[in-house]
Coordinates of C-alpha atoms (C1' of nucleotides) in Angstrom, one line a residue:
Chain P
X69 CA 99.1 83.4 91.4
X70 CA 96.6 83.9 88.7
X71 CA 94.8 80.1 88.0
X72 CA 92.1 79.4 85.9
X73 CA 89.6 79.9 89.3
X74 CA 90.8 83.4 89.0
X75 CA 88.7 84.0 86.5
X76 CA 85.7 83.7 87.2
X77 CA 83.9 86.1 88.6
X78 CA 80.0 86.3 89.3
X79 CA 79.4 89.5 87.7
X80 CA 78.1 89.6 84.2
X81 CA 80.2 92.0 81.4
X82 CA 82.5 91.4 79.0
X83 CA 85.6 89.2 79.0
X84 CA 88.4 90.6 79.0
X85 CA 91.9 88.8 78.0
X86 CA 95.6 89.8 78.7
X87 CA 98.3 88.8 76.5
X88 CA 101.7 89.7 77.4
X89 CA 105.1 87.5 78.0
X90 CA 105.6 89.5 80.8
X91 CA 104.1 88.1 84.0
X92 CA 104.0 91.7 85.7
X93 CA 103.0 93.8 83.0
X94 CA 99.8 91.6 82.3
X95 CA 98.7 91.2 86.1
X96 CA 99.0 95.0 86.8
X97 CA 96.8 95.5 83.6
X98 CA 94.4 92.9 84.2
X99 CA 94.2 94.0 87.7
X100 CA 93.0 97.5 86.7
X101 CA 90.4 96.5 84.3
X102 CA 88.5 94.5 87.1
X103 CA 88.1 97.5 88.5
X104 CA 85.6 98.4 85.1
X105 CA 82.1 97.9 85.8
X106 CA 81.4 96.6 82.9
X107 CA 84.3 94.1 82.6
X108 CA 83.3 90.5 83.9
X109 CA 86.1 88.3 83.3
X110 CA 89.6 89.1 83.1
X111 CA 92.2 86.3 82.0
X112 CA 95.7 86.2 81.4
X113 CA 97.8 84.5 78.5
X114 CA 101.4 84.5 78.5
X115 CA 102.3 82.5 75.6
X116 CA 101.2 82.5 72.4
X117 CA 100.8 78.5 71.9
X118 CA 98.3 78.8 74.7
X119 CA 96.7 81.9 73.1
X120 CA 96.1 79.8 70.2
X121 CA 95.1 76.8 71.4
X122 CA 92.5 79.0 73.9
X123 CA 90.6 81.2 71.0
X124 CA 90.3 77.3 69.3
X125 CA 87.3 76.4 72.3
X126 CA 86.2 80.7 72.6
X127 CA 87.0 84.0 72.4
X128 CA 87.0 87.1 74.4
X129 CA 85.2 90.3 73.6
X130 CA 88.6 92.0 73.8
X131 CA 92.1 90.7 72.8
X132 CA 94.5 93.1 74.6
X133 CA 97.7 92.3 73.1
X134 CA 101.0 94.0 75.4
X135 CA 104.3 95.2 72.8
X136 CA 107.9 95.8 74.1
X137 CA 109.7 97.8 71.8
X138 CA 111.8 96.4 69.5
X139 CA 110.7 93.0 70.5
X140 CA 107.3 91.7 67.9
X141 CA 107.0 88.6 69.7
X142 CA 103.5 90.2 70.9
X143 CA 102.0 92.0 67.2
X144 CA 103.3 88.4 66.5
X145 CA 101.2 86.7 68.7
X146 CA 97.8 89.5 68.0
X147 CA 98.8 88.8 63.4
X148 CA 98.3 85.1 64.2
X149 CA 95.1 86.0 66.6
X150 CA 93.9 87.9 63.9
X151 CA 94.7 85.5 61.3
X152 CA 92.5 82.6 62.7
X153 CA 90.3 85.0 64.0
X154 CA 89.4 88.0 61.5
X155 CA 86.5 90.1 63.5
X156 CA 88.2 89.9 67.0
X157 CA 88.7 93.0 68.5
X158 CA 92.4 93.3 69.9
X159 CA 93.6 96.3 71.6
X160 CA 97.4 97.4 71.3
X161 CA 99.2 98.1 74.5
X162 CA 102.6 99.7 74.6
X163 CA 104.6 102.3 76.0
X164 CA 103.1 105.9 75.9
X165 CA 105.2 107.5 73.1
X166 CA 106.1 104.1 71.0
X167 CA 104.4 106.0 67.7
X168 CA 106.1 103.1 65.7
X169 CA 103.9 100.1 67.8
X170 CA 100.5 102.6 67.4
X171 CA 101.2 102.2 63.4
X172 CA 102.4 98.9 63.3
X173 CA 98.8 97.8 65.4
X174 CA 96.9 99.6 63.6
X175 CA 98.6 98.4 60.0
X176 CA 98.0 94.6 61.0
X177 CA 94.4 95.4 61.9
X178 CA 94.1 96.0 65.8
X179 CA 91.4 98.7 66.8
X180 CA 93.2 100.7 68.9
X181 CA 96.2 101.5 71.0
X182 CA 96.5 101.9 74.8
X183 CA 99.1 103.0 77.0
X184 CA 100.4 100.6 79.7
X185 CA 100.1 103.8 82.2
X186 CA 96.4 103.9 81.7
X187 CA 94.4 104.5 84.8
X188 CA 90.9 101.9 84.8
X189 CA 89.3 105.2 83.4
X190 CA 91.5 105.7 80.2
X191 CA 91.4 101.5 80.1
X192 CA 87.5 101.7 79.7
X193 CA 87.6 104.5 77.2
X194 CA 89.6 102.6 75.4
X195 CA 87.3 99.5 75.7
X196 CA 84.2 101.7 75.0
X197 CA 85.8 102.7 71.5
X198 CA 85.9 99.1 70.5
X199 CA 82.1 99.4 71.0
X200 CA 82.1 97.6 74.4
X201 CA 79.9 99.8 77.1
X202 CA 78.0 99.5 80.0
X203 CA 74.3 99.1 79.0
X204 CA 72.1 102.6 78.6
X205 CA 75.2 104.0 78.7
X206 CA 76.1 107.8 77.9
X207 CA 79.3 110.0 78.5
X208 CA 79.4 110.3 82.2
X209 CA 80.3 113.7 83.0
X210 CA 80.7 114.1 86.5
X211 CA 82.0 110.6 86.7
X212 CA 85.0 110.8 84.3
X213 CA 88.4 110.5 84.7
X214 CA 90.9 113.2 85.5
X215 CA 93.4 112.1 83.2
X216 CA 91.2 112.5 79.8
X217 CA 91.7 116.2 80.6
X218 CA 95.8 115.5 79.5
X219 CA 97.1 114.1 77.0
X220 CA 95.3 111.4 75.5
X221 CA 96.1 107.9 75.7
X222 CA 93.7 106.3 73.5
X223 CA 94.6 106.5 69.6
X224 CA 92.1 105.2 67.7
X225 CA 91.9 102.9 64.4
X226 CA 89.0 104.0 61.8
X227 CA 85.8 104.0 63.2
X228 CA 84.5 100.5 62.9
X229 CA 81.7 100.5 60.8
X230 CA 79.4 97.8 60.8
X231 CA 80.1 96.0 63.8
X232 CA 77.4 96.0 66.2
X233 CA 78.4 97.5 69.4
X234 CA 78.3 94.7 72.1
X235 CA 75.9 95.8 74.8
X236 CA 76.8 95.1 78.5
X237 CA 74.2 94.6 81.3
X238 CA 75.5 96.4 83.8
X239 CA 76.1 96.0 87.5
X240 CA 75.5 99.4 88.3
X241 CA 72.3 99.9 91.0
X242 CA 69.8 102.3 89.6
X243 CA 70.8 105.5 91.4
X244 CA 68.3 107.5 93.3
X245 CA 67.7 110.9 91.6
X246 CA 70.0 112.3 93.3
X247 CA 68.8 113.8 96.8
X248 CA 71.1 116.4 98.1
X249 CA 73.2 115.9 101.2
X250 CA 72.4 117.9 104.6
X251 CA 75.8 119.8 105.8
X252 CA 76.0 117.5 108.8
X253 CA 75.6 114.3 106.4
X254 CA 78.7 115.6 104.0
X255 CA 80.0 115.7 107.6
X256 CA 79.7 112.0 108.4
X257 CA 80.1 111.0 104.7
X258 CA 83.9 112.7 104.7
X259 CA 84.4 111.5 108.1
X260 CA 83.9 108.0 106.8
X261 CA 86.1 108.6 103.4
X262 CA 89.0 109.5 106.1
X263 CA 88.6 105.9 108.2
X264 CA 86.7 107.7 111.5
X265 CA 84.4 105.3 113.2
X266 CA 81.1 106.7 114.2
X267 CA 82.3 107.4 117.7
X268 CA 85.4 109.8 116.6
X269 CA 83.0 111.6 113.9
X270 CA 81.0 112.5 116.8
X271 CA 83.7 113.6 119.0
X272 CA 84.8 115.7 116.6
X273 CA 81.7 117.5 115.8
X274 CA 81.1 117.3 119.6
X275 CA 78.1 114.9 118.9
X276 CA 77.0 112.0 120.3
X277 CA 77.6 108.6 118.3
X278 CA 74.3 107.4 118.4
X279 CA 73.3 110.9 116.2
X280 CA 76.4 110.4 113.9
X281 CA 74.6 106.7 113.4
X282 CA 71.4 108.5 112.2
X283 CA 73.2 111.1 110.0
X284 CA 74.5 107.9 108.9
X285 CA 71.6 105.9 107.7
X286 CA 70.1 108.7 106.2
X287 CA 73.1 109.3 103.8
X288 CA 72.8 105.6 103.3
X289 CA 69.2 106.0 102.6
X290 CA 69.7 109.1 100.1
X291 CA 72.4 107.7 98.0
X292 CA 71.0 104.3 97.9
X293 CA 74.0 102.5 99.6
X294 CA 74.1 99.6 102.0
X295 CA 77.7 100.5 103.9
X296 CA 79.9 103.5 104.1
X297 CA 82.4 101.9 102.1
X298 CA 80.1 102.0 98.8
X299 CA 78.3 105.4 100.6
X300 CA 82.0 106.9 99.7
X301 CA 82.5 105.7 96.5
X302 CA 79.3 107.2 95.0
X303 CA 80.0 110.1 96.6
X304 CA 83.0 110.4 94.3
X305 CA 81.1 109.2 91.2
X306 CA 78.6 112.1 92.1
X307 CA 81.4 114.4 92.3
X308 CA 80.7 115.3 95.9
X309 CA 83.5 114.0 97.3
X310 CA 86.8 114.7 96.5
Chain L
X144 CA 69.3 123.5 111.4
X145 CA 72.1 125.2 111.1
X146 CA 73.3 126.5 114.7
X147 CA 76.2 127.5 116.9
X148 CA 77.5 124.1 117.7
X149 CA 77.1 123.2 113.9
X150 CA 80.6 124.9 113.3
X151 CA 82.8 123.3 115.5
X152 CA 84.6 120.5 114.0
X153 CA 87.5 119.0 115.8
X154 CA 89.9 119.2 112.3
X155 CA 92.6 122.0 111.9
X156 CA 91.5 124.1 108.8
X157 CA 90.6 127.1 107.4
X158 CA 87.3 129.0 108.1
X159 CA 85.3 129.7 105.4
X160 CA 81.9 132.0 106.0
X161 CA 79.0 131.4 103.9
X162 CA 76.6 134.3 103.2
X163 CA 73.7 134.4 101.7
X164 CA 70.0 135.4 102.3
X165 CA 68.7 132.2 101.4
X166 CA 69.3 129.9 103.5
X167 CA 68.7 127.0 101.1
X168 CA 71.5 128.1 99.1
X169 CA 74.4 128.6 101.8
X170 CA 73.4 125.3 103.5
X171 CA 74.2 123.7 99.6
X172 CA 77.0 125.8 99.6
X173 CA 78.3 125.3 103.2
X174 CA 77.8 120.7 102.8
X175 CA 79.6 120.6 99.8
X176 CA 82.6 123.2 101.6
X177 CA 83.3 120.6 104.3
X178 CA 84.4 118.2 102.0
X179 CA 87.2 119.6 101.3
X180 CA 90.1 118.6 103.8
X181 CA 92.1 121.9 104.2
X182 CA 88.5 123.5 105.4
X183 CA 88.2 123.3 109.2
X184 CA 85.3 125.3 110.0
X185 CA 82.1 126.5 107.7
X186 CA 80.0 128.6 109.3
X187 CA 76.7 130.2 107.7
X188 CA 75.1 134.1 108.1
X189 CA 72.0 135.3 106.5
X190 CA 71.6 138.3 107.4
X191 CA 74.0 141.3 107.0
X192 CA 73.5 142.7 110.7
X193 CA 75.0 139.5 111.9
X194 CA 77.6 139.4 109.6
X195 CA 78.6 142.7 110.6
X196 CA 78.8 142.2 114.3
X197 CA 80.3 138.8 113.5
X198 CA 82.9 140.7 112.0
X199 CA 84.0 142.8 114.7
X200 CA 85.3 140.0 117.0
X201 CA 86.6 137.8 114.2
X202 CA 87.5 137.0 110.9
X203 CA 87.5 134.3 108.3
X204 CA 89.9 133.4 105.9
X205 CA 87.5 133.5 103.7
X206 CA 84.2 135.2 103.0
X207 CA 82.0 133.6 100.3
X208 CA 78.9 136.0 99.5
X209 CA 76.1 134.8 97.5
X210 CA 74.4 137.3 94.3
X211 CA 71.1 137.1 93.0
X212 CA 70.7 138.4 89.3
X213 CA 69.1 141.7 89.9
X214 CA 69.5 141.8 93.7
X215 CA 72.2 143.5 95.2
X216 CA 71.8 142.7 98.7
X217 CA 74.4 140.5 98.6
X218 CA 77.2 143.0 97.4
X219 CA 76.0 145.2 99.1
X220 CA 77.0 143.5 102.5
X221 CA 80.0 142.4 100.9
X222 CA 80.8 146.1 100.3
X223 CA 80.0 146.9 103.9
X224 CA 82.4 143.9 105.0
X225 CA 85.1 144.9 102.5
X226 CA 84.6 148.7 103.7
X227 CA 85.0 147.4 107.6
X228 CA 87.8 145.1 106.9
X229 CA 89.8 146.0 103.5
X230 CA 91.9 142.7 103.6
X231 CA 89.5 140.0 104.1
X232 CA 89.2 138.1 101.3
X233 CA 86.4 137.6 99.3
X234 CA 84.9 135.4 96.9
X235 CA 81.5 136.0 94.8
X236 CA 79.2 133.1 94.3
X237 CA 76.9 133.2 91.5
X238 CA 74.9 132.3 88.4
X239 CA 77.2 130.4 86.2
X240 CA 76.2 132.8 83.4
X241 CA 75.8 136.0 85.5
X242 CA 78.5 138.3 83.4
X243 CA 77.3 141.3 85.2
X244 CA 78.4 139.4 88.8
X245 CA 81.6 138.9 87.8
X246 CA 82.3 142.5 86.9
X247 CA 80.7 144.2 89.6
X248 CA 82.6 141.3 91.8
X249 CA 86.4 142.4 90.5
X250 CA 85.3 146.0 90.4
X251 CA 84.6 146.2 93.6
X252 CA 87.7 143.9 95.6
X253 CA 86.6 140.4 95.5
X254 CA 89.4 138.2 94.7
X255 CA 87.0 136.0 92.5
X256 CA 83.8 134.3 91.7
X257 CA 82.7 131.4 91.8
X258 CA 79.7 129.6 90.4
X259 CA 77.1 128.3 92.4
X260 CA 77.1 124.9 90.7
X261 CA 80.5 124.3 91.9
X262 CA 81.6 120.9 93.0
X263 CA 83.8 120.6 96.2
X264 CA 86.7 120.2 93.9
X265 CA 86.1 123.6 92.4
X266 CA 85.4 125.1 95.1
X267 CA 88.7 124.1 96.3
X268 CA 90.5 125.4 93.2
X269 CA 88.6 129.3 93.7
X270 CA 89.8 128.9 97.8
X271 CA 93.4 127.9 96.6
X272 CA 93.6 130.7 94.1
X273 CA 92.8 133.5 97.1
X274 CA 96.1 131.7 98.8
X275 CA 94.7 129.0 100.4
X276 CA 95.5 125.5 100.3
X277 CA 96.9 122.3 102.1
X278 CA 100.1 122.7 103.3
X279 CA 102.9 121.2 100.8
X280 CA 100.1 121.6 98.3
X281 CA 101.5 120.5 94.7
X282 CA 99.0 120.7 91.9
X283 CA 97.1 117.5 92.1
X284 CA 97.3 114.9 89.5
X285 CA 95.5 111.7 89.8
X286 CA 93.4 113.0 92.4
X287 CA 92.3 116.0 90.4
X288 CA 88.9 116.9 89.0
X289 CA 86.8 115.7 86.0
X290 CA 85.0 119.3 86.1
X291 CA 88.0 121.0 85.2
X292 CA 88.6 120.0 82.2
X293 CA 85.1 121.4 81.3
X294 CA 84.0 125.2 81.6
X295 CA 85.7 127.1 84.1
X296 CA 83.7 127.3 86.8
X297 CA 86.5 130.3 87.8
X298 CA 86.9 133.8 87.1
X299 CA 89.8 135.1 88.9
X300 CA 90.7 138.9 89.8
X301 CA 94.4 140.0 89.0
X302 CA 96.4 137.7 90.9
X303 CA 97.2 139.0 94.5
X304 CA 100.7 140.4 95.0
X305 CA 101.8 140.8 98.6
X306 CA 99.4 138.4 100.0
X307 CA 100.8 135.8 101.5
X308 CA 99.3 132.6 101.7
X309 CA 97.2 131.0 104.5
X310 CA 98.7 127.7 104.7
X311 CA 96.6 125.1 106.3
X312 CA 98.1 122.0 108.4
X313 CA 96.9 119.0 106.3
X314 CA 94.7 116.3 107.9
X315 CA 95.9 114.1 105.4
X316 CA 97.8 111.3 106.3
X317 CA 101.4 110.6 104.8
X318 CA 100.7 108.3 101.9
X319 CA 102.8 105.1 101.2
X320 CA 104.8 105.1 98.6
X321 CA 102.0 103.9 96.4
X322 CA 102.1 100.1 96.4
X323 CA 100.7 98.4 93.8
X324 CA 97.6 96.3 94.2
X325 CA 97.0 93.1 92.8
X326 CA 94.2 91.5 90.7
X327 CA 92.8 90.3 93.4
X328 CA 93.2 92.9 95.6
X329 CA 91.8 95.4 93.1
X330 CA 88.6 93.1 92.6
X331 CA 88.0 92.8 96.5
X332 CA 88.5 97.0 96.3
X333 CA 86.1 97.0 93.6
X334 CA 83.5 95.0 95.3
X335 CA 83.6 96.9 98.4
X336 CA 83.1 100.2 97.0
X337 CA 79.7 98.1 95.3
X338 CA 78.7 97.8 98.9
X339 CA 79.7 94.1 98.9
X340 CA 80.1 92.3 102.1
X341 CA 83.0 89.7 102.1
X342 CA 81.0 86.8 102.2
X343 CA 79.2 88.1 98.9
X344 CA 82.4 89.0 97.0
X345 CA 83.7 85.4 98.3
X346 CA 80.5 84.0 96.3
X347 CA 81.2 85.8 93.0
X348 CA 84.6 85.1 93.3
X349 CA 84.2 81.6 94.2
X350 CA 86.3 82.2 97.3
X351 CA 85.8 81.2 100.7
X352 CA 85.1 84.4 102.9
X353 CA 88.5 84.2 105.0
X354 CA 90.2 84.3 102.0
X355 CA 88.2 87.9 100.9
X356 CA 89.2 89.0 104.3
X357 CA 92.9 88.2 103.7
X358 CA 92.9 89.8 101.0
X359 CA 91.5 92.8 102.7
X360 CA 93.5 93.0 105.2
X361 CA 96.8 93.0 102.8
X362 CA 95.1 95.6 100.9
X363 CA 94.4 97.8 103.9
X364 CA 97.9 97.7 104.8
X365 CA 98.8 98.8 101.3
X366 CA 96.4 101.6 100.8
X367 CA 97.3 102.7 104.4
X368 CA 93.4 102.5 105.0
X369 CA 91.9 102.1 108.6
X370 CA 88.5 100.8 107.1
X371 CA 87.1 99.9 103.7
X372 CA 85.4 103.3 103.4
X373 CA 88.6 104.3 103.7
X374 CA 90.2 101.7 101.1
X375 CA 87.4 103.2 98.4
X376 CA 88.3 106.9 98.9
X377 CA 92.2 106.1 98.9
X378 CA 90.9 104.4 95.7
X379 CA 89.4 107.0 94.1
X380 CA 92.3 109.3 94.9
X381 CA 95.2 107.2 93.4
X382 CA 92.9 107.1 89.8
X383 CA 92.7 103.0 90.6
X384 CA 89.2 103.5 90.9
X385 CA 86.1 104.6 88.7
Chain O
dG247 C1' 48.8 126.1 111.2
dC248 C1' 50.4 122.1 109.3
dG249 C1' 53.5 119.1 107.1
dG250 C1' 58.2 118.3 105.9
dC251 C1' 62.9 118.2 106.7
dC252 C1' 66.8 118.8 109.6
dC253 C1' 69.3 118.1 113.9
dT254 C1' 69.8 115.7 118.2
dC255 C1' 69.8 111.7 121.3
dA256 C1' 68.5 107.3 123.3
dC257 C1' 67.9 102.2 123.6
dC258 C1' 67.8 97.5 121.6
dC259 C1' 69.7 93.9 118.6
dC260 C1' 72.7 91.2 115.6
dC261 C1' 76.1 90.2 112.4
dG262 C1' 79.9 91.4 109.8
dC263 C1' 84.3 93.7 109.9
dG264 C1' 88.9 93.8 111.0
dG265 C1' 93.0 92.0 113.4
dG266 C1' 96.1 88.3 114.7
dT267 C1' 98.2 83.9 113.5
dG268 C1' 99.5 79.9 111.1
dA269 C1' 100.1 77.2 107.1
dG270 C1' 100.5 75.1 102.4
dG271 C1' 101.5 75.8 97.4
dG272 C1' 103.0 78.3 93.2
dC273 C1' 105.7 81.4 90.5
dC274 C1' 109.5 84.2 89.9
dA275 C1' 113.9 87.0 90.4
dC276 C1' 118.3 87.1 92.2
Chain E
dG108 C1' 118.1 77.3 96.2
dT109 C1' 116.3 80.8 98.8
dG110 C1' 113.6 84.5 99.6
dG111 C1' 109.6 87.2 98.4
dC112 C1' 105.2 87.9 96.9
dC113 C1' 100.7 86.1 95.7
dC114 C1' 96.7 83.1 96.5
dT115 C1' 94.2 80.2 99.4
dC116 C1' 92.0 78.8 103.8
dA117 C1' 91.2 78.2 108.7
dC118 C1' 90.3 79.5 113.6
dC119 C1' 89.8 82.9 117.4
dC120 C1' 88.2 87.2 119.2
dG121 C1' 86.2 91.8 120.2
dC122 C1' 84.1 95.8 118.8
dG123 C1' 81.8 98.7 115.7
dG124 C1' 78.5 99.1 112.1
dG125 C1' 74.0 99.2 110.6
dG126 C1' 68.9 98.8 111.3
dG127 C1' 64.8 99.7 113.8
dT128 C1' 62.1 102.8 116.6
dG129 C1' 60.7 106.7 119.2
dA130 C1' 60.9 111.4 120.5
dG131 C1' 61.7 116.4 121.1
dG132 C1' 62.8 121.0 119.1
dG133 C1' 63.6 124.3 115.3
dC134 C1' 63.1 126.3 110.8
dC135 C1' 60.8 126.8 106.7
dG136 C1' 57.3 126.7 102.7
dC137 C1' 52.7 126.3 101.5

DNA sequence: GCGGCCCTCACCCCCGCGGGTGAGGGCCAC
DNA sequence: GTGGCCCTCACCCGCGGGGGTGAGGGCCGC
């Protein structure tokens, strides 16, 4: 269950909370936003007289506020939020074609509207429009989401003028410039992406293991990674991998 | 280097040449082919007498041939190959801005070009529009690339009537039905893929380090992942990651 | 020709990963 | 209330991962 330990997390970034009556929908979103570099803290609220009584003592940098259709117990729950609270950003969530929840949030003064179906990706867009963003940061091209090719699921407020965007430090390691990979260390590096140890790489490029381990280390060494596991996962941010 | 035993690999797949004169750019060309799971074998030629002799005891499924603005050497042993062997297919790699390529490509029987800046996951598009793909192949969705939403990096020749497919037995493993991770879960993914070990994430989290590892384990089951590296790719495929 | 990079293999070492099992508590749906 | 899932922690175990180093051969650019 999600306790107040749950929240904390080492990592600087912005804090993130989750208000929804329903247990499930706010756990699956909160657990996609941790997945946001740039996100530090996620916490979850599920009724509005702890809402309240929380944004007394501090506030996140992002209210995301879940709606049902048909039920306003939640743009009830974001009116008073903004009501005691006038600059906090709040984020809409709802279903992806509830056009009478995007006008209603954006009437009462939330900055956006976000689909409960949105992948991490969409979810930091979404974030990024409120003016939260990684530090330095710029449109990542090779590193963006799939799903912003569809349809959208972002509508956006008026640009908010004025309000200073809040800068991140981010986690992210200063990445090497880029060194291309050698054939053979692709190789390895899919090998690894598909759970081989060393030893089956090498059997199946009829190699020993001890030269898969060298392959190895170099990749490490080239995309400035200290395990396979993180190895593959810049591997897809750089687009190599797929 | 690039030799003989270089082109075995123990995975099913199609076998894709690579030909160019500089051996620079079909070595990029040929690291960022064996990415892609529904290519078995990638083997390199630089020089057309070899490709020719090559060609008299076997055959790819496809041939990729390299241009150089202002250089025809390349078409011109594509010619030769398409003059020997009038089915093979075969696809023209090139400037990304070379308009002249591309029409002396089509005009003379390649089934496309593609552009030498070409991710894997491009390149996988231009080898699934000459027929061939995973087997069971369905356009992919989540797992799909952020390139393509951009510039086509694809000119296609008239689609091919009469060919029929080369379909490739897929390495990849069934998928669960896509369980849903937790918050947890999602922030011990997300650490791994930063290279984390368990006793660090435990840190940040404020966990002990047998509990990261439960959560590891529950999550490996999920995914359907034999290692972490694993758990990050699977990651990235689903969307859940970024 | 020399340096640089790639490919290959070997040996040593250590620690962390991954699996199994058990167990307690909390929340929630049925 | 009962079962199911989540979160937490502990202990045991074995093997594989990752780092270091050295070394030989080949191809290439300068």
């Amino acid at each position: 269950m999600i306790d107040d330990r749950m929240r904390a997390t080492g990592n600087p970034g912005a804090t993130v909370w989750v208000y929804d009556e329903r247990r499930r929908v706010r756990d699956d979103v909160a657990s996609r936003l941790v997945a946001l570099s740039f996100v530090g803290r996620v916490e979850v609220v599920g009724d509005p007289a702890s809402l309240m009584s929380r944004l007394d003592t501090r506030a996140p940098d992002v209210l995301i506020v879940g709606t049902q259709r048909a039920v306003d117990t939640g743009l009830t729950a974001a009116t008073q939020a903004l009501r005691a609270h006038p600059g906090l950003p709040v984020l809409v969530l709802g279903a992806p074609d509830d056009a009478e929840s995007v006008r209603a949030a954006v009437a009462f003064g939330a900055r956006g509207y976000l689909r409960w179906d949105a992948s991490p990706i969409e979810m930091g867009l979404g974030l990024s429009r409120v003016g939260l963003r990684p530090e330095g940061a710029r449109i990542p091209q090779q590193h963006s989401s799939p799903q912003l090719a569809g349809a959208s699921s972002w509508s956006g407020a008026t640009p908010l003028a004025g309000s200073a965007p809040t800068t991140v430090r981010s986690t992210v390691r200063e990445a090497a410039p880029a060194a291309a990979l050698s054939m053979r260390e692709m190789q390895v590096l899919t090998g690894m992406s598909q759970g081989k140890s060393n030893a089956q790489i090498g059997r199946e490029l009829y190699l020993s293991e001890d030269t898969i381990k060298t392959h190895a280390r170099r990749l490490f060494r080239k995309l400035g990674a200290k395990d396979r596991a993180e190895a593959v996962a810049i591997g897809f941010r750089r687009g190599v991998m797929s």
